[in-house]
Coordinates of C-alpha atoms in Angstrom, one line a residue:
M287 CA 0.0 0.0 0.0
A288 CA 2.9 2.3 0.6
A289 CA 3.9 2.0 -3.0
V290 CA 0.4 3.2 -4.0
K291 CA 0.3 6.1 -1.6
Q292 CA 3.2 7.9 -3.2
K293 CA 2.8 10.0 -6.3
I294 CA 3.5 7.9 -9.4
R295 CA 4.6 9.4 -12.7
I296 CA 3.1 6.6 -14.9
G297 CA 4.2 8.3 -18.1
D298 CA 7.9 8.2 -17.1
L299 CA 7.6 4.6 -16.1
L300 CA 6.1 3.7 -19.4
V301 CA 9.0 5.5 -21.2
S302 CA 11.7 4.0 -19.0
N303 CA 10.3 0.5 -19.6
G304 CA 10.2 1.0 -23.4
V305 CA 6.4 0.7 -23.7
I306 CA 6.1 4.2 -25.3
T307 CA 8.6 6.8 -26.6
D308 CA 9.4 10.3 -25.3
A309 CA 7.7 11.8 -28.3
Q310 CA 4.5 9.7 -27.8
L311 CA 4.4 10.8 -24.1
R312 CA 4.7 14.5 -25.1
Q313 CA 2.0 14.2 -27.7
A314 CA -0.3 12.4 -25.1
L315 CA 0.4 15.1 -22.5
E316 CA -0.5 17.8 -25.0
K317 CA -3.7 16.1 -25.9
Q318 CA -4.5 15.5 -22.3
K319 CA -4.6 19.2 -21.7
G320 CA -7.5 19.7 -24.1
T321 CA -9.5 16.6 -23.1
G322 CA -9.0 16.3 -19.4
L323 CA -8.8 12.6 -19.7
R324 CA -6.4 10.5 -17.6
L325 CA -3.0 9.9 -19.2
G326 CA -3.6 6.2 -19.5
R327 CA -6.9 6.7 -21.3
T328 CA -5.3 9.2 -23.6
L329 CA -2.5 6.9 -24.5
I330 CA -5.0 4.1 -25.3
S331 CA -7.2 6.4 -27.4
L332 CA -4.1 7.5 -29.4
G333 CA -3.2 3.8 -30.1
Y334 CA 0.2 4.1 -28.4
V335 CA -0.6 1.3 -26.0
G336 CA -3.4 -1.4 -25.8
E337 CA -5.8 -1.3 -22.8
D338 CA -4.8 -4.7 -21.6
Q339 CA -1.1 -4.0 -22.1
F340 CA -1.5 -0.8 -20.1
L341 CA -3.4 -2.5 -17.2
E342 CA -1.0 -5.4 -17.0
F343 CA 1.8 -2.9 -16.8
L344 CA 0.1 -1.1 -14.0
S345 CA -0.5 -4.4 -12.2
T346 CA 3.2 -5.3 -12.4
Q347 CA 4.6 -1.9 -11.5
L348 CA 2.2 -1.4 -8.5
H349 CA 2.3 -5.0 -7.4
I350 CA -1.5 -5.2 -7.4
P351 CA -3.8 -7.8 -9.1
F352 CA -5.6 -7.3 -12.4
V353 CA -9.2 -8.4 -12.1
D354 CA -11.4 -9.3 -15.1
L355 CA -14.9 -8.1 -14.0
R356 CA -16.6 -10.1 -16.6
R357 CA -15.9 -13.3 -14.8
Y358 CA -16.1 -12.0 -11.2
K359 CA -18.7 -13.2 -8.7
F360 CA -19.8 -10.1 -6.8
D361 CA -21.1 -9.9 -3.2
T362 CA -23.8 -7.2 -3.5
T363 CA -23.7 -6.5 0.2
L364 CA -20.0 -5.6 -0.1
V365 CA -20.5 -3.6 -3.3
H366 CA -23.0 -1.4 -1.6
R367 CA -20.6 -0.6 1.2
L368 CA -19.4 2.1 -1.2
S369 CA -22.1 4.5 -2.3
E370 CA -22.9 4.6 -6.0
T371 CA -22.0 8.3 -6.1
L372 CA -18.4 7.7 -4.9
A373 CA -18.1 4.5 -7.0
R374 CA -18.9 6.4 -10.2
R375 CA -16.9 9.5 -9.2
Y376 CA -13.7 7.6 -8.5
R377 CA -14.4 4.7 -10.9
A378 CA -14.2 2.0 -8.2
I379 CA -16.0 -1.0 -6.9
V380 CA -15.6 -3.1 -3.8
L381 CA -14.7 -6.7 -4.7
S382 CA -14.0 -8.7 -1.6
E383 CA -13.0 -8.7 2.1
T384 CA -10.2 -10.6 3.7
K385 CA -9.1 -10.3 7.4
G386 CA -10.7 -6.9 7.7
E387 CA -9.2 -5.5 4.5
L388 CA -11.3 -4.6 1.5
L389 CA -10.2 -5.3 -2.1
V390 CA -11.3 -2.4 -4.3
G391 CA -11.1 -2.5 -8.1
M392 CA -10.1 0.9 -9.6
A393 CA -9.8 2.0 -13.2
D394 CA -6.9 4.4 -12.2
P395 CA -5.1 2.9 -9.2
T396 CA -2.5 5.8 -9.4
D397 CA -5.1 8.3 -8.2
I398 CA -4.0 8.7 -4.6
Y399 CA -6.8 11.3 -3.9
A400 CA -9.4 8.7 -4.9
F401 CA -7.6 6.1 -2.8
D402 CA -7.8 8.4 0.3
A403 CA -11.5 9.3 -0.3
I404 CA -12.6 5.7 -0.7
E405 CA -10.7 4.6 2.4
R406 CA -12.3 7.4 4.4
A407 CA -15.8 6.5 3.1
L408 CA -15.3 2.8 3.8
Q409 CA -13.6 3.4 7.2
Q410 CA -11.6 0.3 6.7
P411 CA -8.1 -0.5 5.2
I412 CA -8.3 -1.1 1.5
Q413 CA -6.1 -2.9 -1.0
Q414 CA -6.3 -2.1 -4.7
A415 CA -6.9 -4.0 -7.9
V416 CA -6.8 -2.7 -11.4
V417 CA -9.9 -3.2 -13.7
R418 CA -10.9 -2.2 -17.2
E419 CA -12.8 1.1 -17.1
S420 CA -15.4 0.1 -19.8
E421 CA -16.2 -3.1 -17.8
L422 CA -16.3 -1.2 -14.6
L423 CA -18.9 1.3 -15.9
S424 CA -21.2 -1.4 -17.3
T425 CA -20.8 -3.4 -14.1
L426 CA -21.8 -0.4 -12.0
D427 CA -25.1 -0.1 -14.0
L428 CA -25.8 -3.7 -13.2
V429 CA -24.9 -3.9 -9.5
Y430 CA -26.4 -0.5 -8.4
R431 CA -30.0 -1.3 -9.4
R432 CA -32.7 1.2 -8.5
T433 CA -34.9 -1.3 -6.7
E434 CA -34.0 0.1 -3.3
D435 CA -34.7 3.6 -4.4
I436 CA -38.0 2.6 -6.0
A437 CA -39.1 0.9 -2.7
S438 CA -37.9 3.9 -0.7
F439 CA -39.7 6.5 -2.8
A440 CA -42.8 4.4 -2.9
E441 CA -42.9 4.4 0.9
E442 CA -42.3 8.2 0.9
L443 CA -45.2 8.7 -1.5
D444 CA -47.4 6.4 0.5
E445 CA -46.8 8.5 3.6
E446 CA -48.0 11.6 1.7
L447 CA -51.3 10.1 0.7
T448 CA -54.3 9.7 3.0
D449 CA -56.4 6.6 3.0
S450 CA -59.1 8.1 0.7
Q451 CA -57.6 10.9 -1.3
F452 CA -54.4 12.6 -2.5
D453 CA -53.5 16.1 -3.4
L454 CA -54.1 16.5 -7.2
A455 CA -52.0 19.7 -7.3
S456 CA -49.0 17.9 -5.8
L457 CA -49.1 15.4 -8.7
T458 CA -49.5 18.0 -11.5
P459 CA -46.3 18.7 -13.5
A460 CA -44.7 21.9 -12.4
A461 CA -41.3 23.6 -12.9
D462 CA -40.3 23.1 -9.2
D463 CA -41.6 19.6 -8.4
S464 CA -38.4 17.6 -9.1
D465 CA -38.3 16.6 -5.4
A466 CA -41.9 15.4 -5.3
P467 CA -42.0 11.7 -4.2
V468 CA -44.0 10.7 -7.3
V469 CA -41.5 12.3 -9.6
K470 CA -38.5 10.7 -7.8
L471 CA -40.3 7.3 -7.9
L472 CA -41.0 7.5 -11.7
Q473 CA -37.4 8.7 -12.3
S474 CA -36.1 5.7 -10.4
I475 CA -38.4 3.3 -12.3
F476 CA -37.2 4.7 -15.7
Q477 CA -33.5 4.8 -14.6
D478 CA -33.7 1.2 -13.5
A479 CA -35.4 0.2 -16.8
V480 CA -32.6 1.8 -18.8
Q481 CA -29.9 0.2 -16.8
V482 CA -31.3 -3.3 -17.3
R483 CA -32.2 -2.6 -21.0
A484 CA -35.9 -3.2 -20.4
S485 CA -38.2 -2.9 -23.4
D486 CA -41.5 -2.4 -21.4
I487 CA -42.6 -1.3 -18.0
H488 CA -45.9 -2.7 -16.5
I489 CA -47.6 -1.0 -13.5
E490 CA -50.2 -3.4 -12.2
P491 CA -52.3 -2.7 -9.0
D492 CA -53.4 -5.9 -7.3
E493 CA -55.8 -6.4 -4.3
S494 CA -53.1 -5.7 -1.7
V495 CA -49.9 -5.0 -3.5
L496 CA -48.5 -3.0 -6.5
R497 CA -46.5 -4.9 -9.0
I498 CA -43.9 -3.1 -11.2
R499 CA -42.7 -5.4 -13.9
Q500 CA -40.0 -5.0 -16.6
R501 CA -39.7 -7.0 -19.8
I502 CA -36.0 -7.8 -20.2
D503 CA -35.0 -9.8 -23.3
G504 CA -38.6 -10.8 -23.8
V505 CA -39.2 -12.1 -20.2
L506 CA -41.0 -10.2 -17.4
Q507 CA -39.3 -9.6 -14.1
E508 CA -41.2 -8.0 -11.2
Q509 CA -40.8 -6.0 -8.1
V510 CA -43.7 -6.3 -5.6
M511 CA -44.5 -3.4 -3.2
K512 CA -46.9 -3.3 -0.3
E513 CA -47.8 0.4 -1.0
R514 CA -50.8 -0.5 -3.1
R515 CA -52.5 2.9 -2.7
I516 CA -49.8 4.8 -4.6
A517 CA -51.0 3.2 -7.8
P518 CA -53.6 5.9 -8.6
A519 CA -51.0 8.6 -8.0
L520 CA -48.6 7.0 -10.5
V521 CA -51.3 6.5 -13.1
L522 CA -52.5 10.1 -12.7
R523 CA -49.0 11.5 -13.2
L524 CA -48.4 9.4 -16.2
K525 CA -51.7 10.4 -17.8
L526 CA -50.8 14.0 -17.3
L527 CA -47.4 13.5 -18.9
S528 CA -49.2 11.8 -21.9
G529 CA -51.9 14.4 -22.3
L530 CA -54.7 11.9 -21.4
D531 CA -58.0 12.4 -19.8
I532 CA -57.4 12.1 -16.1
S533 CA -61.1 11.9 -15.2
E534 CA -61.7 8.8 -17.5
R535 CA -60.9 5.6 -15.6
R536 CA -63.5 3.3 -17.2
L537 CA -62.0 3.2 -20.7
P538 CA -58.6 2.3 -22.2
Q539 CA -56.5 5.2 -23.3
D540 CA -53.3 5.5 -25.3
G541 CA -50.7 8.3 -25.1
R542 CA -47.1 9.2 -25.6
F543 CA -44.4 11.4 -24.0
S544 CA -40.6 11.9 -24.2
L545 CA -38.0 12.1 -21.5
K546 CA -34.2 11.9 -21.0
V547 CA -32.6 9.3 -18.7
K548 CA -28.9 8.9 -18.2
D549 CA -28.1 10.9 -21.4
R550 CA -30.5 8.7 -23.4
K551 CA -33.5 10.2 -25.2
L552 CA -36.5 8.0 -24.7
D553 CA -39.9 8.0 -26.4
I554 CA -42.5 6.4 -24.1
R555 CA -45.6 4.8 -25.6
L556 CA -48.2 4.4 -22.9
S557 CA -51.4 2.4 -22.7
T558 CA -53.9 2.3 -19.8
M559 CA -56.6 -0.3 -19.2
P560 CA -59.2 -0.6 -16.4
I561 CA -58.8 -3.7 -14.4
E562 CA -60.5 -5.1 -11.3
H563 CA -58.2 -3.2 -8.8
G564 CA -57.6 0.0 -10.7
E565 CA -55.9 0.8 -13.9
S566 CA -53.0 -1.2 -15.5
V567 CA -50.4 0.9 -17.3
V568 CA -48.0 -0.6 -19.9
M569 CA -45.2 1.6 -21.3
R570 CA -43.1 0.6 -24.3
I571 CA -39.7 2.2 -24.1
L572 CA -38.4 3.4 -27.5
D573 CA -34.7 4.5 -27.2
Q574 CA -34.2 7.3 -29.8
T575 CA -30.6 7.9 -28.8
D576 CA -29.0 5.6 -31.3
G577 CA -31.7 5.9 -33.9
V578 CA -33.0 3.1 -36.1
T579 CA -31.0 -0.2 -36.1
H580 CA -29.0 -0.6 -39.3
L581 CA -30.0 -3.5 -41.5
D582 CA -26.5 -5.0 -41.0
N583 CA -27.2 -5.2 -37.2
V584 CA -30.6 -6.9 -37.1
G585 CA -29.0 -10.4 -37.0
M586 CA -29.6 -11.7 -40.6
P587 CA -27.1 -14.3 -41.8
D588 CA -25.0 -13.0 -44.6
E589 CA -26.7 -15.0 -47.3
V590 CA -30.2 -14.0 -46.2
L591 CA -29.1 -10.4 -45.8
H592 CA -27.6 -10.3 -49.3
R593 CA -30.9 -11.7 -50.8
F594 CA -33.1 -9.5 -48.8
R595 CA -31.1 -6.4 -49.9
R596 CA -31.6 -7.4 -53.5
L597 CA -35.4 -7.7 -52.9
I598 CA -35.8 -4.2 -51.2
H599 CA -34.0 -2.5 -54.1
M600 CA -36.5 -3.9 -56.6
P601 CA -38.6 -1.2 -58.2
H602 CA -42.0 -2.9 -57.4
G603 CA -43.6 -5.8 -55.6
L604 CA -44.9 -6.7 -52.1
I605 CA -42.4 -7.9 -49.5
L606 CA -43.9 -9.3 -46.2
V607 CA -42.2 -9.6 -42.8
T608 CA -44.1 -11.9 -40.6
G609 CA -44.1 -13.1 -37.0
P610 CA -46.0 -12.7 -33.7
T611 CA -46.0 -9.5 -31.6
G612 CA -42.5 -8.8 -30.3
S613 CA -40.6 -10.7 -32.9
G614 CA -38.6 -7.7 -34.3
K615 CA -40.6 -7.1 -37.5
T616 CA -40.6 -3.3 -37.0
T617 CA -36.9 -3.3 -36.4
T618 CA -36.3 -5.1 -39.7
L619 CA -38.6 -2.9 -41.7
Y620 CA -37.2 0.3 -40.3
G621 CA -33.7 -1.0 -41.1
A622 CA -34.8 -1.5 -44.7
L623 CA -36.4 2.0 -44.8
Q624 CA -33.2 3.6 -43.5
E625 CA -31.3 1.9 -46.3
L626 CA -33.8 3.0 -48.9
N627 CA -34.2 6.5 -47.6
E628 CA -32.6 8.8 -50.2
V629 CA -33.3 12.1 -51.9
G630 CA -34.6 10.5 -55.1
K631 CA -37.3 8.4 -53.4
K632 CA -40.6 9.3 -51.9
I633 CA -41.4 7.1 -49.0
I634 CA -44.8 7.0 -47.1
T635 CA -45.5 4.9 -44.1
V636 CA -48.9 4.0 -42.6
E637 CA -48.4 2.8 -39.0
D638 CA -50.3 2.0 -35.8
P639 CA -48.5 3.6 -34.0
V640 CA -45.5 5.4 -35.4
E641 CA -42.6 4.0 -33.3
Y642 CA -39.5 5.8 -34.6
R643 CA -39.5 9.2 -36.4
L644 CA -37.5 9.1 -39.6
H645 CA -36.3 12.1 -41.5
R646 CA -37.5 12.7 -45.1
I647 CA -40.1 9.9 -44.7
N648 CA -43.8 10.8 -44.6
Q649 CA -45.2 8.9 -41.6
V650 CA -48.9 8.6 -41.0
Q651 CA -50.5 7.2 -37.8
V652 CA -53.9 5.6 -38.3
N653 CA -56.8 6.7 -36.1
P654 CA -59.9 4.5 -36.3
K655 CA -61.8 7.0 -34.1
I656 CA -61.9 9.4 -37.0
N657 CA -62.1 6.7 -39.6
L658 CA -58.4 7.2 -40.5
T659 CA -57.8 3.5 -41.3
F660 CA -55.0 1.7 -43.1
A661 CA -57.1 1.4 -46.2
R662 CA -58.2 5.1 -46.3
V663 CA -54.6 6.3 -45.7
L664 CA -53.3 3.9 -48.4
R665 CA -55.7 5.3 -51.0
A666 CA -54.6 8.9 -50.1
A667 CA -51.0 7.8 -50.2
M668 CA -51.4 6.5 -53.7
R669 CA -52.2 10.0 -54.9
Q670 CA -49.0 11.4 -53.3
D671 CA -46.7 10.0 -56.0
P672 CA -44.8 7.5 -53.7
D673 CA -42.0 5.2 -54.8
I674 CA -42.1 3.1 -51.6
L675 CA -45.0 2.4 -49.2
L676 CA -44.8 0.8 -45.8
V677 CA -48.0 -0.6 -44.4
G678 CA -47.7 -1.3 -40.7
E679 CA -49.9 -4.3 -40.8
I680 CA -52.3 -6.0 -43.3
R681 CA -55.3 -6.6 -41.1
D682 CA -58.2 -7.0 -43.6
T683 CA -59.1 -7.8 -47.2
E684 CA -59.5 -4.1 -48.2
T685 CA -56.0 -3.2 -47.0
A686 CA -54.5 -6.3 -48.6
E687 CA -56.1 -5.6 -52.0
I688 CA -54.9 -2.0 -52.0
A689 CA -51.4 -3.0 -51.0
L690 CA -51.3 -5.7 -53.7
R691 CA -52.6 -3.4 -56.4
A692 CA -50.0 -0.8 -55.4
A693 CA -47.3 -3.4 -55.7
M694 CA -48.6 -4.3 -59.2
T695 CA -48.6 -0.7 -60.4
G696 CA -44.9 0.2 -59.9
H697 CA -44.6 0.6 -56.2
L698 CA -42.4 -1.2 -53.7
V699 CA -44.7 -2.2 -50.8
L700 CA -43.4 -3.4 -47.4
S701 CA -45.8 -4.8 -44.8
T702 CA -46.3 -7.2 -42.0
L703 CA -48.6 -10.2 -41.2
H704 CA -49.2 -12.0 -37.9
T705 CA -48.5 -15.5 -39.2
N706 CA -46.3 -18.3 -37.9
D707 CA -43.9 -18.8 -40.8
A708 CA -43.1 -17.6 -44.3
V709 CA -44.8 -20.5 -46.1
S710 CA -48.2 -19.9 -44.5
S711 CA -48.1 -16.2 -45.0
A712 CA -48.6 -16.2 -48.7
M713 CA -51.7 -18.5 -48.4
R714 CA -52.9 -16.2 -45.6
L715 CA -53.4 -13.4 -48.2
V716 CA -55.7 -15.7 -50.2
D717 CA -57.5 -16.9 -47.0
M718 CA -58.2 -13.2 -46.2
G719 CA -60.3 -13.0 -49.4
T720 CA -57.9 -11.5 -51.9
E721 CA -57.9 -12.9 -55.5
G722 CA -55.2 -15.6 -56.1
F723 CA -54.0 -13.9 -59.2
L724 CA -53.4 -10.6 -57.2
A725 CA -51.2 -12.3 -54.6
A726 CA -49.4 -14.4 -57.3
T727 CA -48.6 -11.3 -59.4
A728 CA -47.6 -8.9 -56.6
L729 CA -46.0 -10.9 -53.9
R730 CA -42.2 -11.2 -54.2
A731 CA -41.0 -12.6 -50.9
V732 CA -41.8 -13.3 -47.3
V733 CA -39.4 -13.0 -44.3
A734 CA -40.5 -14.8 -41.1
Q735 CA -38.6 -14.0 -38.0
R736 CA -38.3 -14.6 -34.2
L737 CA -36.1 -13.2 -31.5
V738 CA -34.1 -15.7 -29.4
R739 CA -32.2 -14.8 -26.3
R740 CA -28.4 -14.6 -26.5
L741 CA -26.4 -16.6 -24.0
C742 CA -24.6 -14.3 -21.5
D743 CA -20.9 -14.5 -22.6
N744 CA -19.9 -14.2 -19.0
C745 CA -21.4 -17.3 -17.5
Y746 CA -22.5 -19.9 -20.2
L747 CA -21.6 -23.5 -19.6
D748 CA -21.1 -26.5 -21.8
Y749 CA -24.2 -28.6 -22.3
Q750 CA -24.8 -32.3 -23.2
P751 CA -28.3 -32.9 -24.6
N752 CA -30.4 -35.6 -22.9
S753 CA -31.5 -38.7 -24.8
Q754 CA -34.8 -37.1 -26.0
E755 CA -33.1 -34.0 -27.2
M756 CA -30.4 -36.0 -28.9
N757 CA -33.0 -38.1 -30.7
W758 CA -34.6 -34.9 -32.1
L759 CA -31.2 -33.5 -33.1
I760 CA -30.3 -36.7 -34.9
E761 CA -33.7 -36.7 -36.7
T762 CA -33.2 -33.0 -37.7
L763 CA -29.5 -32.9 -38.5
G764 CA -28.4 -36.4 -39.1
E765 CA -26.4 -38.4 -36.5
P766 CA -22.8 -37.3 -37.5
R767 CA -23.6 -33.6 -37.2
A768 CA -25.8 -34.0 -34.1
R769 CA -23.1 -36.0 -32.2
A770 CA -20.5 -33.4 -33.1
L771 CA -22.5 -30.5 -31.7
R772 CA -20.9 -28.5 -28.9
L773 CA -23.8 -26.8 -27.3
K774 CA -24.0 -24.2 -24.4
R775 CA -26.5 -23.6 -21.7
A776 CA -27.5 -20.6 -19.6
A777 CA -26.0 -20.4 -16.1
G778 CA -26.6 -16.9 -14.5
C779 CA -24.4 -14.2 -13.1
H780 CA -24.6 -10.5 -12.0
R781 CA -24.2 -9.3 -15.6
C782 CA -27.3 -11.1 -16.8
N783 CA -29.3 -10.6 -13.6
N784 CA -29.0 -14.4 -13.0
T785 CA -31.0 -15.3 -16.1
G786 CA -28.1 -16.7 -18.2
Y787 CA -29.1 -14.5 -21.1
R788 CA -28.2 -11.0 -22.2
G789 CA -29.7 -9.5 -25.3
R790 CA -31.5 -11.0 -28.2
I791 CA -30.8 -11.9 -31.8
G792 CA -33.1 -12.4 -34.7
V793 CA -33.6 -15.8 -36.5
F794 CA -34.9 -15.6 -40.0
E795 CA -36.6 -17.6 -42.7
L796 CA -36.6 -16.1 -46.2
L797 CA -39.0 -17.4 -48.9
I798 CA -38.6 -15.9 -52.4
L799 CA -41.5 -16.9 -54.7
N800 CA -40.6 -18.6 -57.9
E801 CA -42.8 -19.4 -60.9
K802 CA -44.1 -22.7 -59.5
M803 CA -45.1 -21.2 -56.2
S804 CA -46.8 -18.3 -58.0
D805 CA -48.8 -20.8 -60.1
A806 CA -49.9 -22.6 -57.0
L807 CA -50.9 -19.4 -55.4
R808 CA -52.9 -18.3 -58.4
R809 CA -54.8 -21.6 -58.2
S810 CA -55.1 -21.2 -54.4
D811 CA -53.5 -24.7 -54.1
S812 CA -52.1 -24.6 -50.6
G813 CA -50.7 -28.1 -50.7
E814 CA -48.7 -27.6 -53.9
F815 CA -47.5 -24.2 -52.7
V816 CA -46.1 -25.6 -49.4
K817 CA -44.4 -28.4 -51.3
E818 CA -42.8 -26.1 -53.8
A819 CA -41.8 -23.6 -51.1
K820 CA -40.0 -26.2 -49.0
R821 CA -38.0 -27.4 -51.9
S822 CA -37.1 -23.9 -53.2
H823 CA -33.5 -22.7 -53.5
G824 CA -32.1 -21.1 -50.4
Y825 CA -35.1 -21.8 -48.2
V826 CA -34.0 -22.5 -44.6
P827 CA -36.8 -23.1 -42.0
L828 CA -36.8 -20.9 -38.8
V829 CA -36.0 -23.8 -36.5
M830 CA -32.9 -24.6 -38.6
S831 CA -31.8 -21.0 -38.4
A832 CA -32.2 -21.0 -34.6
L833 CA -30.4 -24.3 -34.4
A834 CA -27.5 -22.8 -36.4
D835 CA -27.2 -20.1 -33.7
A836 CA -27.2 -22.8 -31.0
E837 CA -24.5 -24.7 -32.9
A838 CA -22.4 -21.5 -32.9
G839 CA -22.8 -21.0 -29.2
V840 CA -24.9 -17.9 -29.5
T841 CA -28.1 -19.3 -28.0
S842 CA -29.3 -22.4 -26.1
L843 CA -31.1 -25.5 -27.2
D844 CA -34.0 -24.3 -24.9
E845 CA -34.4 -21.3 -27.1
V846 CA -34.5 -23.5 -30.2
F847 CA -37.3 -25.6 -28.7
R848 CA -39.2 -22.4 -27.9
V849 CA -39.1 -21.3 -31.5
A850 CA -40.1 -24.9 -32.6
E851 CA -43.0 -24.9 -30.2
Q852 CA -44.3 -21.6 -31.5
I853 CA -44.2 -22.7 -35.1
D854 CA -45.0 -26.4 -34.6
E855 CA -43.9 -26.9 -38.2
S856 CA -43.0 -30.6 -37.9
G857 CA -46.0 -32.5 -36.9
D858 CA -44.0 -35.2 -34.9
F859 CA -42.0 -32.7 -32.9
D860 CA -43.2 -33.0 -29.3
V861 CA -41.7 -30.2 -27.1
A862 CA -43.2 -31.6 -23.9
A863 CA -41.6 -35.0 -24.6
V864 CA -38.2 -33.4 -25.2
E865 CA -38.4 -31.4 -22.0
A866 CA -39.6 -34.3 -19.9

């Protein structure tokens, strides 16, 4: 510790050990004056030294360990011994305790002022370890959850409310109400949602408790609070933010508002619904900070992406993207629009609702209350001289026929259907009542997709399939390939909130119609269409796409079976038997 407590000129040490040159040090010091960054971070950004090389050098020179936080098992009680404010200010985290001494990981162990401040705050002797700054910052987001703050602010708000009423004025947005308990509670709820990358927040009053649930990687996780009576206060505040009618509690309402959380600009889409014990609120979180996901990043395999790109650059025709709610259809379509969006093309979208706002694209949100339906907007859009049309969803025969006729008359039309797979989607158009010749002439391709959870790269384990699973793999892949599989399974750690999964990736099935399929569609011959589709060039079923990701160690066999269960495309596949 004495070595740490003295002032260390890390730049001179790097030069004397031949890691960098005198000239590189001078250039880094000059740049540091303008940026204010630490010298080590400046040297790394200039490319004069690698991050791991620099940290290993520090570890050797200071005689302290280097800790890889990705593989570290944290004790949350110890972590919270240091307040989040100090942890973020000094880029530090408490790792372990041995014989009354705390091991503290620091991004800059040469900062003696930080060392002294942390030791005073902990009131205990400390020993240092060096950690990667990027890993430290992401770890702090995970270990300092807002669940305690949420519970504390809920209790504070509960104390402000009487048994039968609450002060409406205190809940109305005002310029000086940032310290109001309802504001602090909502801020904590949104901050926690951003930290754990939640896509939705559910506020659900029950008979005696209030449940706040977050959908993370497609799965709901909940926090239960005994302060049941704060629910009306939360709902009222959210309605005011969304411009909804606060006096109406008997009917569902939809609204929208924006806010900024942790330097991220969020668009919140809100829906209320009357339930037995009050009003349920569901908020979809749309992160506008990074904009629309680029088509290269939606997860399509290279071959599928190459063929899909060719399709969306065709001058006319209908391209469908299918799958259930929450399967990533909008992300794929917006990625395609972003690529097609250029000065020379007029693009009009008809959506319910508009999720992301796109520059240069004319976006229309349907409103059935005033008879502004998909079909009505589509007719108007056809008179606006468009090159490309996006129809949020084909829900009825009228919309389907207008979209198909637009695709036949020189327009590229993109749309979605809620169907299980690509093969059934084409026949669904006919089942809806459209003429077979219309679908056969206009439909170019169908993309079916699902989202599967990615295995957390910090904690996955090797997995050996059981006998039932192996039998299915052998039947699906053939015995040599099935026996050679090296599969992984979810384990659980602090980085994935003990779920074993972190993030999601799309799996895709692309069906491009050929002449034989079009003939079958024209005759409304579903059996022939399915047969020709499954033997067509380049067609890979969704389950096989998911299995390829499992084979690559990206996802688990459990996620493959979940996709297979949703589709049920092979009649003899029994998920229950496999899981038994």
